[in-house]
XYZ file of C-alpha atoms in Angstrom:
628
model
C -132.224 37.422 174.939
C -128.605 36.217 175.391
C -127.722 32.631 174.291
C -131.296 31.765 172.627
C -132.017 30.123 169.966
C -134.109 31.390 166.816
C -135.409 27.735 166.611
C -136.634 27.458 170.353
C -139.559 30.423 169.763
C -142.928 29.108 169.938
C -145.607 29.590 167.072
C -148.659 31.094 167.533
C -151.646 29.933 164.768
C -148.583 28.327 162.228
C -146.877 31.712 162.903
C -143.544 32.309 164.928
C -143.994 34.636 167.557
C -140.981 36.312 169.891
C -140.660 35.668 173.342
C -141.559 39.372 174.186
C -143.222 41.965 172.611
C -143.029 46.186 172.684
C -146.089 48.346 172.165
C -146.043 50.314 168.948
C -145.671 53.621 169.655
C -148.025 56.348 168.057
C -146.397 57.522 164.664
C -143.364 54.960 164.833
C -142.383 53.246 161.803
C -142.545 49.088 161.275
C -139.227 49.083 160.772
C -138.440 50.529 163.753
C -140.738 48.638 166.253
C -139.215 45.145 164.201
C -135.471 47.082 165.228
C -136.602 47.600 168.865
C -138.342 44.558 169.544
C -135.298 42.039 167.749
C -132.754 44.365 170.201
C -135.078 43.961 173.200
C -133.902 40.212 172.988
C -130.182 40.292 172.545
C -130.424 39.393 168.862
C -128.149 41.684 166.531
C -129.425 40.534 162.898
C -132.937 41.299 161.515
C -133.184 39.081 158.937
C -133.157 35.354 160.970
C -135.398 36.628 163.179
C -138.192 37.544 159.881
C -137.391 33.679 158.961
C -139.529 32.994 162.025
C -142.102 34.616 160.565
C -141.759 32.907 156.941
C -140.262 35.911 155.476
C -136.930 34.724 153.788
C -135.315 37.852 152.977
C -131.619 39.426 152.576
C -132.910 42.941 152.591
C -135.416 43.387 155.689
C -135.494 47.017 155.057
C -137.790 45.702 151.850
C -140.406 44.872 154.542
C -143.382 47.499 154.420
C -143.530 47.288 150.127
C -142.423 43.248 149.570
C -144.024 41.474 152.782
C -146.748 43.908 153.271
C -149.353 41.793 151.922
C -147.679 39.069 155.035
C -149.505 41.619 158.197
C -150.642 38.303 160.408
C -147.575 36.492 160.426
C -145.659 39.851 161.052
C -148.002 40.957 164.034
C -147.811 37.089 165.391
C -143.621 37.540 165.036
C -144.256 41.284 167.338
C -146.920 40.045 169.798
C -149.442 42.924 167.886
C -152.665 42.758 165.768
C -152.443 42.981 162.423
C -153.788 46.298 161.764
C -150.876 48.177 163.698
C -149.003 46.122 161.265
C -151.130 47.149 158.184
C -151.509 51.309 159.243
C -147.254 51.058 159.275
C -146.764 48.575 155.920
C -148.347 51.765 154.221
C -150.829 49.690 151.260
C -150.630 51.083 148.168
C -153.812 52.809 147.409
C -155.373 53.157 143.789
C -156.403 57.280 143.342
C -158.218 57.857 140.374
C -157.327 60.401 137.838
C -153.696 59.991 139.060
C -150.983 57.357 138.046
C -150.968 54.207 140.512
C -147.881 55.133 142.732
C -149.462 56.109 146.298
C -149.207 54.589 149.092
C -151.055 55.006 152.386
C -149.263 57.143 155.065
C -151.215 56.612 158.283
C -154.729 57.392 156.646
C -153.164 59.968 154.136
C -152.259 58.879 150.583
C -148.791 59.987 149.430
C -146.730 59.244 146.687
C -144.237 56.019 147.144
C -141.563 58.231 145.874
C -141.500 59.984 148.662
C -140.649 57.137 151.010
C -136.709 56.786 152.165
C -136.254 52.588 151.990
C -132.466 51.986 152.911
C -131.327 54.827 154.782
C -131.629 55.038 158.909
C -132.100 58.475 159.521
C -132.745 60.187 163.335
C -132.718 63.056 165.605
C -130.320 63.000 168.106
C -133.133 64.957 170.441
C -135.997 62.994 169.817
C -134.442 59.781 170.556
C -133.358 61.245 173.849
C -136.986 62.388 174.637
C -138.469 58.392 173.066
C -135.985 56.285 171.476
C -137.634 55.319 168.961
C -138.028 55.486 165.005
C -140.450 58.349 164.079
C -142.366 57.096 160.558
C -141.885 60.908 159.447
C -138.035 60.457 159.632
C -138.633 57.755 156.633
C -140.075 60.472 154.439
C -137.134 62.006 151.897
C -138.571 65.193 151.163
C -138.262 66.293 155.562
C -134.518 66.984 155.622
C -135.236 67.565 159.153
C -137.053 66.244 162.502
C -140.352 67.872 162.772
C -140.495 67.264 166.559
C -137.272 68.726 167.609
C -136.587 70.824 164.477
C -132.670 69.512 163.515
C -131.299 68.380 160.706
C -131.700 64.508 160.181
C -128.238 62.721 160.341
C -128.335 59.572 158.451
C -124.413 58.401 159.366
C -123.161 57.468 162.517
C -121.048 60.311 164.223
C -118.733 58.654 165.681
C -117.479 55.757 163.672
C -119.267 57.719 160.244
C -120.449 54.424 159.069
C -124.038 54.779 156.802
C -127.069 53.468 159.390
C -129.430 51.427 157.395
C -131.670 48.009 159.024
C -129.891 45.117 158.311
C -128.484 44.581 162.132
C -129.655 46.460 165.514
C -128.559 47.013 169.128
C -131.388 49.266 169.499
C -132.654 52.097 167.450
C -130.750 54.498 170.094
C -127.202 53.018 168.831
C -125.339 52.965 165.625
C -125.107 48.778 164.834
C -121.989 49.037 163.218
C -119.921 50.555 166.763
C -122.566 50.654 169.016
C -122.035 54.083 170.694
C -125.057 56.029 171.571
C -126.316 58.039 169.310
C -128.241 60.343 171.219
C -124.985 61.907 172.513
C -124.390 63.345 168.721
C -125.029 66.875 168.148
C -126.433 68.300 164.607
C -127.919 71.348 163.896
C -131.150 73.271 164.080
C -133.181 73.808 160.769
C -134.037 77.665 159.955
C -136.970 78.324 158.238
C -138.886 81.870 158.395
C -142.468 80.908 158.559
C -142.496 77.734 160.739
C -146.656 78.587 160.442
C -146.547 77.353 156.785
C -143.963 74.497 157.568
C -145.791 72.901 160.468
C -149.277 73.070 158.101
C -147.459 71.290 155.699
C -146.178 68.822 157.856
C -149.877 68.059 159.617
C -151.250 67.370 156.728
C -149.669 63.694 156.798
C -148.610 63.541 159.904
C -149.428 60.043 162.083
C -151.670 61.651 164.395
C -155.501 61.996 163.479
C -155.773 65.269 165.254
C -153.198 67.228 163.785
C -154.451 66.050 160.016
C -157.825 67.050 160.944
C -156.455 70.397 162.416
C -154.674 70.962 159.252
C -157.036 70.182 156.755
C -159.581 73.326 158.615
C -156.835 75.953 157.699
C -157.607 75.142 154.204
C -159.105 77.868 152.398
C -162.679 77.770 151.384
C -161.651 77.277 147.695
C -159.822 74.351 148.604
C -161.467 72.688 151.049
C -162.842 69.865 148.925
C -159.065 68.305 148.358
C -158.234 65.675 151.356
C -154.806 66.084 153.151
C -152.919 63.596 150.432
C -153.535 65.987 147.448
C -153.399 69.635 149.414
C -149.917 68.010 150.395
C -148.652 67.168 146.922
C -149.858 70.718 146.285
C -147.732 72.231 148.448
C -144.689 69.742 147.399
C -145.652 70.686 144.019
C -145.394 74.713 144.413
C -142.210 73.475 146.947
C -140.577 71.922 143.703
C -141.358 74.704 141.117
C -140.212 77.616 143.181
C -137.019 75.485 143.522
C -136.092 74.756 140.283
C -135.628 76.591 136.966
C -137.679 76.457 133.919
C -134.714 73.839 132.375
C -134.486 71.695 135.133
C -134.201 67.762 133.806
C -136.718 66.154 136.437
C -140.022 67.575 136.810
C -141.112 66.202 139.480
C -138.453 64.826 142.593
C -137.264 60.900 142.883
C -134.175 60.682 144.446
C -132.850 61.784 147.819
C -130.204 64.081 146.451
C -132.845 66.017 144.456
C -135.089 66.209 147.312
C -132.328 67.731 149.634
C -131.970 70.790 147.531
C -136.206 71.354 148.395
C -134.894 73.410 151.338
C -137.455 74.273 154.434
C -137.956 77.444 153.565
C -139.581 76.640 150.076
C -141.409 73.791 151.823
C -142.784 76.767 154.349
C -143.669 78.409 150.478
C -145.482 75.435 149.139
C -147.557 75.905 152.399
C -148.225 79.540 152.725
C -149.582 79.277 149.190
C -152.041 77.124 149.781
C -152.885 78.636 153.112
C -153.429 81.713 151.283
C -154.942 80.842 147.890
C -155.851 81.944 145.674
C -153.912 85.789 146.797
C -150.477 84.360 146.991
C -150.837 82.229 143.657
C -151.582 85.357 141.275
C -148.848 86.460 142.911
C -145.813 84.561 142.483
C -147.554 83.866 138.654
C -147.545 87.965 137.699
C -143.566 87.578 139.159
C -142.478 84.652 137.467
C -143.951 85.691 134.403
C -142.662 88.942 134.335
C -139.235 87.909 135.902
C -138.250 86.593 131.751
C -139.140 88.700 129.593
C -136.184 88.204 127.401
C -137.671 84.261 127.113
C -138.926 83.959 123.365
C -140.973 81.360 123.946
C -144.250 82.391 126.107
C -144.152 78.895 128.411
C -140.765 79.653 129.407
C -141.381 82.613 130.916
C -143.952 81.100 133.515
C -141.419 78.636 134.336
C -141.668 75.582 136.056
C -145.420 76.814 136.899
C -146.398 76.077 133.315
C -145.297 72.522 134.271
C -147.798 72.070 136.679
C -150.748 72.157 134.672
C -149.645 68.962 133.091
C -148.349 67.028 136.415
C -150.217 63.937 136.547
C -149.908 63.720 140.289
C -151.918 66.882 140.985
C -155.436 66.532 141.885
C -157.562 67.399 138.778
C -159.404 69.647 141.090
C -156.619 71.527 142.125
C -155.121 72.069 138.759
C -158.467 73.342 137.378
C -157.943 75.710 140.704
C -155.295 76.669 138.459
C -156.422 77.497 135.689
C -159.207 79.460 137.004
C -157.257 81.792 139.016
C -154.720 82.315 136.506
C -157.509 83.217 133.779
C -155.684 87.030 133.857
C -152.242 85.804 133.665
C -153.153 83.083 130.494
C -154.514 86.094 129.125
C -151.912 88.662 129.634
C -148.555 86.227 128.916
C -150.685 84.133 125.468
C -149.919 80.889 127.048
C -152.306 77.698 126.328
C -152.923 75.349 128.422
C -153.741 72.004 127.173
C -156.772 70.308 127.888
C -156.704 66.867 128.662
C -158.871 66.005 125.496
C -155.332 67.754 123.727
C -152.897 65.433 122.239
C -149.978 66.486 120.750
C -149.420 66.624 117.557
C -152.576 64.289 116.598
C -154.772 67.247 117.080
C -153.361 69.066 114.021
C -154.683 65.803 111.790
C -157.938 66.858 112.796
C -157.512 70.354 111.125
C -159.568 70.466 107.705
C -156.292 71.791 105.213
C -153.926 70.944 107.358
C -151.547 69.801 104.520
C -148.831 68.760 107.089
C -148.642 67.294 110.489
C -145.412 67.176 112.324
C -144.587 64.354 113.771
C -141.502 63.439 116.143
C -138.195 61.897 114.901
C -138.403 59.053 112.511
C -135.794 56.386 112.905
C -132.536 57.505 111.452
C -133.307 61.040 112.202
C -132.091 63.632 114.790
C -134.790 64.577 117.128
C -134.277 67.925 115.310
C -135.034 66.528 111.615
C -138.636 66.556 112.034
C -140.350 64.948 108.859
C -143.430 66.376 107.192
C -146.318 63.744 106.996
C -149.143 64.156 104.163
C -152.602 65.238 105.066
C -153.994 62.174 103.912
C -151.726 59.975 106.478
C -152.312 62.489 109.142
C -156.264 62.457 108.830
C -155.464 58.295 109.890
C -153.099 59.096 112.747
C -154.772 59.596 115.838
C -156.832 56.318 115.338
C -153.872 54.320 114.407
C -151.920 56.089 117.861
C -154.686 54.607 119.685
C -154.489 51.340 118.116
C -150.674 50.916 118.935
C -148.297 50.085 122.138
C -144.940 51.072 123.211
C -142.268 48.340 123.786
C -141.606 49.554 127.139
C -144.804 49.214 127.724
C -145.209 45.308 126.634
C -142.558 44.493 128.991
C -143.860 46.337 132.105
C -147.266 44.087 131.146
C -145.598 40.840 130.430
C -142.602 41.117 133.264
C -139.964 40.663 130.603
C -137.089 42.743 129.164
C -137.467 44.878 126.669
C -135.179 43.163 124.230
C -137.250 39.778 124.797
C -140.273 42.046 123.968
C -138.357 42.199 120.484
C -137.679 38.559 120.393
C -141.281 37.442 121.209
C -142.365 39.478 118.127
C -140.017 38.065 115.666
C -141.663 34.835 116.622
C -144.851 35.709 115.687
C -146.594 35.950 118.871
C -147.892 39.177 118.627
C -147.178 41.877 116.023
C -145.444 45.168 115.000
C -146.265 48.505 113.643
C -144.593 49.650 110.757
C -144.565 53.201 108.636
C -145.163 56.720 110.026
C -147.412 55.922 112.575
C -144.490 53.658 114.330
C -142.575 57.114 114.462
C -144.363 58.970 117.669
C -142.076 57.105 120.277
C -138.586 56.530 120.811
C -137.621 52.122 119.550
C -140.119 50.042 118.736
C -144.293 49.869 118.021
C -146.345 47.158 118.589
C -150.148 46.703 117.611
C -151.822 46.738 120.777
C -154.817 44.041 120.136
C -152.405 41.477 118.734
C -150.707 41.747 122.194
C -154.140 41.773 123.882
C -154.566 38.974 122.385
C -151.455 36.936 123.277
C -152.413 38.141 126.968
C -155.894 37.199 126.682
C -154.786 33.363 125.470
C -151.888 33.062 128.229
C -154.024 34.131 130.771
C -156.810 31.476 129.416
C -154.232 28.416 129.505
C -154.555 28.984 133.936
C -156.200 25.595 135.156
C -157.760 25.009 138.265
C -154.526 25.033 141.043
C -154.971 21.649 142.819
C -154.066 21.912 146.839
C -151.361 19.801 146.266
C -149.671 21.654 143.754
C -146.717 23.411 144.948
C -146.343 26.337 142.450
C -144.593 29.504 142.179
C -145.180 32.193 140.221
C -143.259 32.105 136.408
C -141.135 35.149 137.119
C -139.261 33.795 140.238
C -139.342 30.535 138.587
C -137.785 31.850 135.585
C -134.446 33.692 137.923
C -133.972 30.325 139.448
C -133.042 28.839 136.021
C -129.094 28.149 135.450
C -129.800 29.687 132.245
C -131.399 32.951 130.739
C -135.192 31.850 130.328
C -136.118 31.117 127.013
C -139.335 32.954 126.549
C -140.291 32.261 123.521
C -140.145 28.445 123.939
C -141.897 28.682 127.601
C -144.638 31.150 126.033
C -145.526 28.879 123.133
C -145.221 25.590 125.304
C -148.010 27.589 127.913
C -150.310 28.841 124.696
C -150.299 24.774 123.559
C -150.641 23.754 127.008
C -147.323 21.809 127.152
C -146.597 23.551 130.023
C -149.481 24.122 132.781
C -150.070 27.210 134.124
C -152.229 28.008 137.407
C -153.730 31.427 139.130
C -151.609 33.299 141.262
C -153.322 34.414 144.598
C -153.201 38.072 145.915
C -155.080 41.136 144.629
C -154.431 43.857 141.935
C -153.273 43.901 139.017
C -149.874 42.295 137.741
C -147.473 41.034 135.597
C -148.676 38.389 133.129
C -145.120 36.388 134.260
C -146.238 37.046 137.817
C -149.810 36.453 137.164
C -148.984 32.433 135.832
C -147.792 29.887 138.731
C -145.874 27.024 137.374
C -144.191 24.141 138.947
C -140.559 24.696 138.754
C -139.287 20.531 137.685
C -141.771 21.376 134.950
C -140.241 24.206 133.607
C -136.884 22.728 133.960
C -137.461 19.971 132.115
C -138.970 22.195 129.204
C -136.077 24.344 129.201
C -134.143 21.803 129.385
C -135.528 20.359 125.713
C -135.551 24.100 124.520
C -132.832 25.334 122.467
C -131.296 28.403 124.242
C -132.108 31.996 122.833
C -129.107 34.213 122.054
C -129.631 37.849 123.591
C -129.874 39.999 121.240
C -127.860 43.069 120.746
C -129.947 46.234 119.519
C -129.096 47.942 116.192
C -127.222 51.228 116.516
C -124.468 52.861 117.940
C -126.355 53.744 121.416
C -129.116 51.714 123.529
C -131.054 52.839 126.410
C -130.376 52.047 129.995
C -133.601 49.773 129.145
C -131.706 48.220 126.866
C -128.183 47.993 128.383
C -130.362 46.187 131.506
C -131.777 43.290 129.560
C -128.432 42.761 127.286
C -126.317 42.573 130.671
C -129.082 40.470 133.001
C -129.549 43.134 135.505
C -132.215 46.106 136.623
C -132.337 49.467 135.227
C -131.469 51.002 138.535
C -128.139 48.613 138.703
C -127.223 49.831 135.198
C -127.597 53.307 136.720
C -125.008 52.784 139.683
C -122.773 51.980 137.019
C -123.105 54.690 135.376
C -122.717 56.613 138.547
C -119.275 54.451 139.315
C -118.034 55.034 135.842
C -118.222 51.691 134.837
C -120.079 52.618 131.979
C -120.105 56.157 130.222
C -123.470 57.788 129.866
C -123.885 60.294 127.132
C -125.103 63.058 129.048
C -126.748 64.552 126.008
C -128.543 61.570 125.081
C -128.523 59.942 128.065
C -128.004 56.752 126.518
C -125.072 54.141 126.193
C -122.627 53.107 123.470
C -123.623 49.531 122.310
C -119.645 48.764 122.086
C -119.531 49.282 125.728
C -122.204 47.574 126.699
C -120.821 44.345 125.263
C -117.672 45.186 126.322
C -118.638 44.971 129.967
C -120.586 41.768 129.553
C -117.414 40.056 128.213
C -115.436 41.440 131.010
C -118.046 41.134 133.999
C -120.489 38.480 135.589
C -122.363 39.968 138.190
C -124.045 37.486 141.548
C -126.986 36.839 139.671
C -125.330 34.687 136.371
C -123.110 33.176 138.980
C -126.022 31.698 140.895
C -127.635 30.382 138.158
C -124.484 29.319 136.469
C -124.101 27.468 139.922
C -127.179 25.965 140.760
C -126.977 27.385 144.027
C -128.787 29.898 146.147
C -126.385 30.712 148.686
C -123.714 33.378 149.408
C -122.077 33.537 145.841
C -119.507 35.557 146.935
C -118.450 33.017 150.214
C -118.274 30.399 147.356
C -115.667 32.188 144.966
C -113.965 32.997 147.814
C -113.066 29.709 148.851
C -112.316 29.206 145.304
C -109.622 32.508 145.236
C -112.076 34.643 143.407
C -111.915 38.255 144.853
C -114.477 40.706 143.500
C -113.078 43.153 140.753
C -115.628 46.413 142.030
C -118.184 46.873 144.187
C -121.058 49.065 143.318
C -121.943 52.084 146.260
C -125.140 51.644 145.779
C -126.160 48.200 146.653
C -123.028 46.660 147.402
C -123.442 44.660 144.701
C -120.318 43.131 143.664
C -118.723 42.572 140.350
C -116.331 39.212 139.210
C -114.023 38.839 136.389
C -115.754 36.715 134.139
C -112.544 34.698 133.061
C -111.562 34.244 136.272
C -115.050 33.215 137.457
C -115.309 30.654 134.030
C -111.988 28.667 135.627
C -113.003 28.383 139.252
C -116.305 26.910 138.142
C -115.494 23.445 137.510
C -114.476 23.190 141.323
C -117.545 25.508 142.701
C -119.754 23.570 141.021
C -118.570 20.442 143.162
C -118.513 22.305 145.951
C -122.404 23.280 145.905
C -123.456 19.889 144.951
């Protein structure tokens, strides 16, 4: 709509609402129908037009995971109900016996992983037959279209510029140079059982028919799995027959790894499973009798000894497993553990056991491991049970692993010392004593008043101007010096996410707290964990720079020198620390520039952009003014 104005759109129920809306299209993706909808009316930027909506956001390709729980006020902003909103947010779904990462696909639970967030990826030939954005297309491990059958192109051929969803002129044209991209030409995928491939596909696809189609080829033995876990089955098998018995990931993540899963061994994954159990004995009598030089009996099954132990395979199917390869177990000595197995705590079981190994203890090599006496073994498993991993506590409480460290030096919960501390890499921590610090924070909520404008504590705590003290804010919320009120929304979260406070409360204690020096782990090496919470940023940012070089990853340990690590955070200040040091909430980087501050490096992934940190300290003083 040429020369409106995002203020001039009417509201619908306290909800902004476009002028016009577009129909979703069967199988189309939210994403898409928010692209071809904001193009419909002349408007080149995503993000403004999701203010309408109440969805302040830099990122709008974050919209079907962050705002998914916001389905009214997005359907109000489209002109659609709220369900076509909901079936294309894809909810996360809770599957038990499996680890909480799924996500519903159009009626189908499949793994989050496997969704593509940033990238714009199409099909030259299916956006000349409907231009628009095919939910399937958002799915890393289909390298290709499974409507016209080419290769997916996720760069713009004509101006080669990356495609992502932060502006639109329509999902037909590249929003960097606007040239149609249905005139591009790719290639056509080869694959020698498109049978298999097509099955595969079905079993998620968008349209109820071809799910229910797929799920009668299953075979009679596995008929009782739905289509979510016959397709992580067949991406399972995909994956195994892919990779060697050494491969570092077990099971795929990232979009490079999933590229090498080639159609073909997709096709694989699916005749298996369309033949099962015939094809299974199979391809286990080969791959166990393709290494016979291996010494070790699990390596010569390769990665299908892996699979008995993959937590996102239906339990049914893996005990499908196990009972047709009763012959091969058999013939090749390999045990399978149970799930009632741990390892090595079942060896303290053992009457006359007079050792148990355990693994490294802390100054050892991972090689060096120590003997433990009988007498301390016969205690282990209970005291296993009775302990937590730090990683662990600060997943639970929403806080860095390093302030996990901090919170127990100040007595709020306690540690685990001895042998028993030795079954995990860093630190152990006696799990009831952090109950138990949960258990009071969670009892300090009061009743939220309707006039109490809260915000939950994490968000809170990033709009500080300084790191958050957590030790001061816990203890002032366990004496009740700071009030604390219930968070709404579902499921389970983060105790720091969990706890709305009002933000001029918590300034004003952190303002009378003293501040809390970061503290810098023992050792020549930390974890990217580790590196994260000493520099102020997410794991995932501490991994793009290792992949930039910025910081050298021992490939070996796959961990970082500590002299490094403080190296860079005397050198650098990333957006975050400038905001806060700031006070302001705005473009950062439009700020130094006005004050002559050019950014040192840019991070690929992201864009996230690094500062000088003496330069940054000078220019300051006259920022500061300028944001007040």
């Amino acid at each position: 709509m040429p020369g409106s104005t995002l203020q001039s759109f009417e509201t619908v129920e306290g909800c902004g609402t476009l002028p016009w809306s577009r129909s979703p299209i069967p199988g189309e993706s939210i994403m898409g129908l928010l692209a071809r909808t904001v193009a419909h009316h002349g408007i080149d930027r995503i993000a403004p037009v999701l203010r309408i909506a109440g969805i302040d956001t830099l990122f709008p390709e974050a919209l079907p995971t962050t705002h998914r729980k916001k389905a009214k006020a997005i359907a109000a902003l489209l002109g659609t109900t709220p369900d076509e909103v909901k079936l294309r947010c894809h909810q996360p779904i809770d599957v038990p016996g499996r680890p909480n990462s799924f996500m519903n696909f159009f009626g189908t639970p499949i793994r989050e992983h496997y969704r593509e967030a940033r990238r714009r990826r199409f099909s030259p030939a299916s956006l000349a037959t409907s231009p628009h954005h095919r939910a399937l297309w958002d799915l890393k491990v289909f390298s290709f279209c499974p409507e016209s059958r080419e290769t997916l192109i996720s760069a713009c051929p004509h101006c080669d510029a990356k495609l992502g969803w932060r502006w639109t002129v329509g999902i037909a044209s590249c929003e960097h140079c606007g040239e149609d991209l249905r005139d591009a030409s790719t290639s056509k995928v080869e694959c020698v059982d498109w049978e298999a491939l097509d099955f595969l596909v079905d079993l998620i696809h968008p349209d109820p028919a071809r799910r229910t189609r797929a799920h009668r080829s299953l075979p009679h033995p596995l008929s009782g799995l739905d289509n979510g876990e016959a397709f992580e089955a067949c991406m399972a098998l995909a994956c195994a027959s892919t990779f060697a018995s050494d491969a570092p990931e077990k099971r795929l993540v990232r979009s490079t790894g999933f590229a090498a899963v080639t159609p073909d061994a997709l096709a694989w994954g699916g005749r298996t499973i369309l033949e099962w159990p015939t094809s299974f004995q199979a391809w286990a009598g080969v791959a166990g009798l393709a290494r016979p030089d291996q010494g070790i009996l699990k390596r010569r099954l390769g990665m299908l000894a892996r699979l008995f132990a993959d937590p996102y395979l239906a339990p049914a199917f893996r005990e499908q497993m196990r009972r047709e390869l009763g012959i091969e177990i058999f013939r090749f000595g390999l045990k399978l553990r149970r799930p009632h197995v741990r390892r090595p705590s079942d060896k303290g079981r053992v009457a006359g056991e007079p050792y148990v190994r355990q693994s490294a203890a802390p100054g050892r090599s991972s090689l060096e491991k120590p003997p433990i006496p009988k007498r301390g073994a016969a205690k282990l498993p209970v005291v296993r049970r009775a302990k937590i991993g730090r990683n662990k506590i600060a997943m639970q409480l929403g806080v860095d692993c390093l302030t996990v460290a901090r919170l127990a030096d100040a007595g709020l919960f306690s540690r685990v010392d001895g042998a028993s501390a030795w079954s995990k890499a860093g630190e152990a921590y006696d799990r009831s004593s952090v109950d138990a610090f949960v258990m009071r924070a969670r009892g300090a909520i009061r009743a939220n008043p309707e006039s109490c404008d809260a915000v939950p504590l994490a968000i809170a705590a990033r709009r500080l101007p300084t790191a958050a003290p957590w030790v001061g804010i816990f203890r002032a919320i366990l004496v009740g010096a700071l009030e604390v009120y219930p968070c709404d929304g579902e499921g389970e979260r983060a105790l720091t996410s969990a706890l709305n406070v009002v933000e001029w409360r918590l300034r004003d204690l952190v303002s009378s707290v003293p501040p809390e020096v970061v503290l810098t782990p023992k050792g020549q090496h930390v974890s990217l964990r580790e590196a994260a919470a000493m520099i102020g940023v997410t794991v995932s940012i501490v991994q793009s720079m290792v992949e930039d070089g910025l910081l050298i990853n021992d490939p070996a340990t796959r961990r970082l020198r500590t002299a490094d690590v403080i190296a860079f955070r005397s050198a650098f200040i990333l957006s975050g620390e400038v905001a806060r040091l700031l006070g302001y909430s705005g473009s950062v980087r439009e700020v130094l520039f006005h004050q002559g501050v050019s950014p040192a490096a840019t991070l690929q992934r992201g864009e996230i952009a690094l500062w000088r940190r003496e330069q940054v300290e000078v220019a300051i003083g006259p920022a500061r003014q300028r944001c007040a």
